PDB file of C-alpha atoms in Angstrom:
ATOM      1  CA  UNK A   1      84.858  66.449  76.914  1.00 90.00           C
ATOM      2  CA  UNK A   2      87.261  67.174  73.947  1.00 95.00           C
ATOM      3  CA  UNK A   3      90.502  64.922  73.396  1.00 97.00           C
ATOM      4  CA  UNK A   4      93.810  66.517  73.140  1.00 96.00           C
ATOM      5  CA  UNK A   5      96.198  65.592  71.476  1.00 96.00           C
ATOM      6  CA  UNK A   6     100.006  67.277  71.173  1.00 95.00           C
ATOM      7  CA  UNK A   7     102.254  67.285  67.855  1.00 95.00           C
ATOM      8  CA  UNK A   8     105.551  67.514  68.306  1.00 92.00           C
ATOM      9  CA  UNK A   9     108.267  67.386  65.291  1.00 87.00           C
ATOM     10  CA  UNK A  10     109.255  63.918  66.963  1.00 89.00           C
ATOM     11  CA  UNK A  11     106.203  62.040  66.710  1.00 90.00           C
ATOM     12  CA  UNK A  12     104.995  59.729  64.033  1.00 93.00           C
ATOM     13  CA  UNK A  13     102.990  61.279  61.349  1.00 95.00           C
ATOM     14  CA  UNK A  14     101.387  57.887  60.889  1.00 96.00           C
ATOM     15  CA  UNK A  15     100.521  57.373  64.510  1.00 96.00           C
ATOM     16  CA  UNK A  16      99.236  60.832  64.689  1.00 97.00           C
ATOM     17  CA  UNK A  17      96.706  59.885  62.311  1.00 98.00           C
ATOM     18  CA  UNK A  18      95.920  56.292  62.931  1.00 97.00           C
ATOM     19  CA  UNK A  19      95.204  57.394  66.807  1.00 97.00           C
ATOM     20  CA  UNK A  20      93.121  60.429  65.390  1.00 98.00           C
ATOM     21  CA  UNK A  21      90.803  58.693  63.116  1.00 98.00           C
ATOM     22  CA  UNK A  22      90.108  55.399  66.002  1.00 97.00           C
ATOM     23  CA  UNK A  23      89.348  57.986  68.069  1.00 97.00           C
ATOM     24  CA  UNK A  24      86.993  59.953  66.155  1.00 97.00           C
ATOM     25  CA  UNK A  25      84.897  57.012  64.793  1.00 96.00           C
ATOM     26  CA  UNK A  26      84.618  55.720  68.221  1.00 96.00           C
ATOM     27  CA  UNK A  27      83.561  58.473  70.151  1.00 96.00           C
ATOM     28  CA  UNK A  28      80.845  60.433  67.901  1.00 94.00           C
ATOM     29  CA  UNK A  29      80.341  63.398  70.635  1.00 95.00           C
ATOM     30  CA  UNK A  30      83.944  64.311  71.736  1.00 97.00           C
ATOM     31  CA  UNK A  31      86.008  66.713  69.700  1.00 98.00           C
ATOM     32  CA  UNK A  32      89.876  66.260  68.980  1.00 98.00           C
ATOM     33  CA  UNK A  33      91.804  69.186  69.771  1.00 98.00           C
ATOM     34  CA  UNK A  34      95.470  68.262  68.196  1.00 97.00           C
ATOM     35  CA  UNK A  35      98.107  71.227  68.900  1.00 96.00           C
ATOM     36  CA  UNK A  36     101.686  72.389  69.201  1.00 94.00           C
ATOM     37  CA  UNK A  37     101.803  73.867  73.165  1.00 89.00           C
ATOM     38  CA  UNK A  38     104.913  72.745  74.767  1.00 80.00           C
ATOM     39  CA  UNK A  39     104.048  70.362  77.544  1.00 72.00           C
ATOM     40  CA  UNK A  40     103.487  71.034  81.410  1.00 60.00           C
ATOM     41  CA  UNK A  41     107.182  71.587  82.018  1.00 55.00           C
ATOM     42  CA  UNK A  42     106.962  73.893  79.478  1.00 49.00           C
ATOM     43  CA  UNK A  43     110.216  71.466  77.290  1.00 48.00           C
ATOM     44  CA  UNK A  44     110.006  71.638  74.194  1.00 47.00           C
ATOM     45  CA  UNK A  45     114.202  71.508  73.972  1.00 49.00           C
ATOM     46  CA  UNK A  46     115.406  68.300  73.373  1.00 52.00           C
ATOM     47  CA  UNK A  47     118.901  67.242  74.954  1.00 49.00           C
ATOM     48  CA  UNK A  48     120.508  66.574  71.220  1.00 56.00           C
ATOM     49  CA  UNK A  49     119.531  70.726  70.752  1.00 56.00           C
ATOM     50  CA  UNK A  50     121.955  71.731  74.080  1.00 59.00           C
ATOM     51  CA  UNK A  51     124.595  74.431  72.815  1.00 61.00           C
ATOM     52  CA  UNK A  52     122.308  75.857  70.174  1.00 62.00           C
ATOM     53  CA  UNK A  53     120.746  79.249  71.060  1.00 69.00           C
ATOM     54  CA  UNK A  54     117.489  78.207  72.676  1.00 68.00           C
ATOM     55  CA  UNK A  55     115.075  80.669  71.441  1.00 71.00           C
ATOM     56  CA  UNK A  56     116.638  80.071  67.482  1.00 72.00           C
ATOM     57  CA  UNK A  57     115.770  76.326  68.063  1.00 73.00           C
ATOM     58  CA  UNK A  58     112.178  76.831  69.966  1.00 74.00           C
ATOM     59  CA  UNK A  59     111.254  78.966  67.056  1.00 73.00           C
ATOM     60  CA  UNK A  60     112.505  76.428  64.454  1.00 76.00           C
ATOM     61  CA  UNK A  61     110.918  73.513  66.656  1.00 78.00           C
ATOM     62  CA  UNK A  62     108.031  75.097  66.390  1.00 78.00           C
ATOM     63  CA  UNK A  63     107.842  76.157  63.088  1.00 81.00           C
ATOM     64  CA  UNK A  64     108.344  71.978  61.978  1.00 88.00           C
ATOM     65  CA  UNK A  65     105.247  71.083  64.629  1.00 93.00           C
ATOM     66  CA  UNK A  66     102.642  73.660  63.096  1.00 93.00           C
ATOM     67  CA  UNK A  67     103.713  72.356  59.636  1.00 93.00           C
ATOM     68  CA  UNK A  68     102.851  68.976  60.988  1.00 95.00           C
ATOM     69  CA  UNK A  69      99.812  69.380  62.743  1.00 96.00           C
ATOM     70  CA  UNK A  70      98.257  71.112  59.705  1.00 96.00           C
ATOM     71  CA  UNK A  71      99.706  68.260  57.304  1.00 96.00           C
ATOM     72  CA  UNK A  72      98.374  65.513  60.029  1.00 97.00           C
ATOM     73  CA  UNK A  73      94.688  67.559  60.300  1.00 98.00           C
ATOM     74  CA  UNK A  74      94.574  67.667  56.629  1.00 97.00           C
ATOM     75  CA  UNK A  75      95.200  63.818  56.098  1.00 98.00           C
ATOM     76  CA  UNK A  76      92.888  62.782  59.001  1.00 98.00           C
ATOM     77  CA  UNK A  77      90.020  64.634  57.339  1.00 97.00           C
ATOM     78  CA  UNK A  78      90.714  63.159  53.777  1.00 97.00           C
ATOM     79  CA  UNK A  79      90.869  59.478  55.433  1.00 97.00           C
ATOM     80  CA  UNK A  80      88.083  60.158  57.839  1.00 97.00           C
ATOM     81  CA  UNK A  81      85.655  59.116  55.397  1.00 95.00           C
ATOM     82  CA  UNK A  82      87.367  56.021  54.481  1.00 95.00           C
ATOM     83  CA  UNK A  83      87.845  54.999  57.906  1.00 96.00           C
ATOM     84  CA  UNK A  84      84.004  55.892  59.358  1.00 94.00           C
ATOM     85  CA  UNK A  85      82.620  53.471  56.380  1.00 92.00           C
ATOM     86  CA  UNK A  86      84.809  51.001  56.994  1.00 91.00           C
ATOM     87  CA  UNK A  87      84.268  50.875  60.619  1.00 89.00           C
ATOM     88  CA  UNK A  88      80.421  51.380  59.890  1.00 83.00           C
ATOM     89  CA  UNK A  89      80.518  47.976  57.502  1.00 81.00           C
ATOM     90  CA  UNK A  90      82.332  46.041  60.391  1.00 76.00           C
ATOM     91  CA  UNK A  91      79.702  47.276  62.689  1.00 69.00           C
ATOM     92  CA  UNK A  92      76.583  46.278  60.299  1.00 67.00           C
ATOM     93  CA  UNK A  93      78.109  43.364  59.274  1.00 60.00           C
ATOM     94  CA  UNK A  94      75.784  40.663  57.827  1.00 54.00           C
ATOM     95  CA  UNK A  95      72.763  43.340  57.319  1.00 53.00           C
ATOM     96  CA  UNK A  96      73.810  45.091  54.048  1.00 50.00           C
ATOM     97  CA  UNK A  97      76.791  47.473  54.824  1.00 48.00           C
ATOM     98  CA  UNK A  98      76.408  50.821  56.493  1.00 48.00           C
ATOM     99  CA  UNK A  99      73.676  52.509  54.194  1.00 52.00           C
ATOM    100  CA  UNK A 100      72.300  54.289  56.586  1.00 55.00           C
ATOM    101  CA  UNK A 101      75.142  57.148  57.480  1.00 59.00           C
ATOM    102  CA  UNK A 102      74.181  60.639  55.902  1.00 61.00           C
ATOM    103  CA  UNK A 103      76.678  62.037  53.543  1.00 58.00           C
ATOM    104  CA  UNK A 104      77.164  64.941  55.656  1.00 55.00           C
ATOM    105  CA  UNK A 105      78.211  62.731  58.979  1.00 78.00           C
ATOM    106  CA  UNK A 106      81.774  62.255  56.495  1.00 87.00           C
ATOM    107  CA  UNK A 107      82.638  65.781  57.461  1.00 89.00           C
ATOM    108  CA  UNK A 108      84.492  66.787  60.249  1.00 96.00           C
ATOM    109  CA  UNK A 109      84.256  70.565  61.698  1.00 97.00           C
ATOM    110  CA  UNK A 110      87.602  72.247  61.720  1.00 97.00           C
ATOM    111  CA  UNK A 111      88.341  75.137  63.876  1.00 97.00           C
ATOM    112  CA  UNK A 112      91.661  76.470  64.057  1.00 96.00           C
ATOM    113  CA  UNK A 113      93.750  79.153  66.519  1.00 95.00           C
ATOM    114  CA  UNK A 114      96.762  80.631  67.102  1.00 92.00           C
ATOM    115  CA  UNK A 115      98.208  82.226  69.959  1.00 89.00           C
ATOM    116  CA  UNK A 116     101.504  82.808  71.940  1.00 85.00           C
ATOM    117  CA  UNK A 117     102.711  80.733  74.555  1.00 76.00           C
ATOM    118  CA  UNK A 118     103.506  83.515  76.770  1.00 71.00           C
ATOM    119  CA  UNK A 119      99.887  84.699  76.349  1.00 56.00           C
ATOM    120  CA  UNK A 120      98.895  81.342  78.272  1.00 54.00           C
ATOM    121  CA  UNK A 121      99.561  82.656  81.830  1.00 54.00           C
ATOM    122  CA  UNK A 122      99.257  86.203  82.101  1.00 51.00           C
ATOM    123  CA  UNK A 123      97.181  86.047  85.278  1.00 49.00           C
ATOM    124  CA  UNK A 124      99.554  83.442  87.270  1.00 51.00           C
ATOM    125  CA  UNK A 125     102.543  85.956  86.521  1.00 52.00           C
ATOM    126  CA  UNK A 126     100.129  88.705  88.021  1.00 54.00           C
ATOM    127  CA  UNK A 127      99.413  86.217  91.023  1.00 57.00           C
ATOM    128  CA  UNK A 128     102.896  85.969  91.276  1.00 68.00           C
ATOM    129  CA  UNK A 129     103.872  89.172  91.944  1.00 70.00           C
ATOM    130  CA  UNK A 130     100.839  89.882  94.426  1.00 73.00           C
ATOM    131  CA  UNK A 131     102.080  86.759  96.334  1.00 75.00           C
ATOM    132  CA  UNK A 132     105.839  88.457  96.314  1.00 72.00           C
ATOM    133  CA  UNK A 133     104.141  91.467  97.272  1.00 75.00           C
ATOM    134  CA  UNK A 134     101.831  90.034 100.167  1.00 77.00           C
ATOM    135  CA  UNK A 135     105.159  88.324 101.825  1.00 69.00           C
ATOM    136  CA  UNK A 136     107.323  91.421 101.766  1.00 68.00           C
ATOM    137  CA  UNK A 137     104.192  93.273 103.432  1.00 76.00           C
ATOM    138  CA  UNK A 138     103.868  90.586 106.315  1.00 71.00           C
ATOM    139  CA  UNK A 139     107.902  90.815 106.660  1.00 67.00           C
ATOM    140  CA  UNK A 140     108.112  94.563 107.318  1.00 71.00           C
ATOM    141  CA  UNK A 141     104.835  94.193 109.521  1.00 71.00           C
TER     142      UNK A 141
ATOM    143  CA  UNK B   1     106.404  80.971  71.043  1.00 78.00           C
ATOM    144  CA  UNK B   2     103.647  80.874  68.543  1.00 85.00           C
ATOM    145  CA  UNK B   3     101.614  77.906  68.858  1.00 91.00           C
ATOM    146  CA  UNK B   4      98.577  76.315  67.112  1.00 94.00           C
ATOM    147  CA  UNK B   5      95.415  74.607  68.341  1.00 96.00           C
ATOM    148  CA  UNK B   6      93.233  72.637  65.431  1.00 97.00           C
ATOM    149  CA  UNK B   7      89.735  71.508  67.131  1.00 98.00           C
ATOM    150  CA  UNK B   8      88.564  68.812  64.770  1.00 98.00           C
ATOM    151  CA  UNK B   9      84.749  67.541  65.452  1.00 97.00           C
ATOM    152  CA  UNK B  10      82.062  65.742  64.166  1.00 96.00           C
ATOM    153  CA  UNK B  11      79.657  67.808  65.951  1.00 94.00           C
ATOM    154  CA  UNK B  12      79.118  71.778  64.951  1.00 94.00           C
ATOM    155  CA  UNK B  13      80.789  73.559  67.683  1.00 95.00           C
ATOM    156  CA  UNK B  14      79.004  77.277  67.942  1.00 94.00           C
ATOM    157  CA  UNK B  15      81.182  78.448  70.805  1.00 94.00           C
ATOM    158  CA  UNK B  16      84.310  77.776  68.443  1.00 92.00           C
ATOM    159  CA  UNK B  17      83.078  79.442  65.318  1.00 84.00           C
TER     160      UNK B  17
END
């Protein structure tokens, strides 16, 4: 299944796309999915942000991720090349370098989305409320 | 929050396109 892979604005741009190219040129079927979605606690606040107005500073936050992710996506497919050759030279080492790769193996498929994070859970908030519902039914019964 | 998802593969993906 696919790889994924969350960009924050604190993580290594270098890192980012040092992990993302090993793991593309070592697993040929599974996709990379990088993106900006606030963890499962839903934090994407850092303590050094406390006093600032939360939603100002989850907009900005998030703002400086997206720009990263789409700079980091747009290096990883310019070194991808570079990096499958290389990697396909070590592995044919000794009989002739890596002749046999197609030019169009170099290119990665990109497909991009946006959405909303409150658009992730509209059903649980729904499931929610029936639960709420459900207890104050067995209460009056 | 607006967020953003970038699916990069080496593989066509139809159900993505």
């Amino acid at each position: 299944g696919p790889h994924l892979m969350r960009v924050t604005d604190h993580h290594k741009m270098r890192s980012l796309v040092r992990f993302a190219l090993e793991f593309l040129v070592t697993n040929p079927a599974r996709p990379l999915v990088l993106h900006t979605m606030p963890n499962s606690r839903g934090n994407i606040i850092t303590e050094s942000d406390q006093g600032e107005p939360r939603t100002r500073i989850a907009r900005e936050k998030c703002t400086t991720s997206v720009a990263k992710l789409i700079s980091v996506v747009e290096i990883i497919k310019r070194e991808f090349p570079k990096a499958l050759r290389s990697h396909s030279s070590d592995a044919t080492a000794g009989d002739g370098g890596g002749t046999s790769l197609s030019s169009e193996s170099f290119n990665l498929h990109q497909y991009n989305e946006i959405g909303c994070k409150e658009d992730l859970f509209p059903l649980a908030e729904e499931e929610s409320n029936e639960d709420r519902a459900e207890r104050i039914r067995m209460l009056l019964e | 929050t607006p967020y953003m998802k970038i699916t990069l593969s080496r593989e066509p993906i139809p159900a993505l396109a």
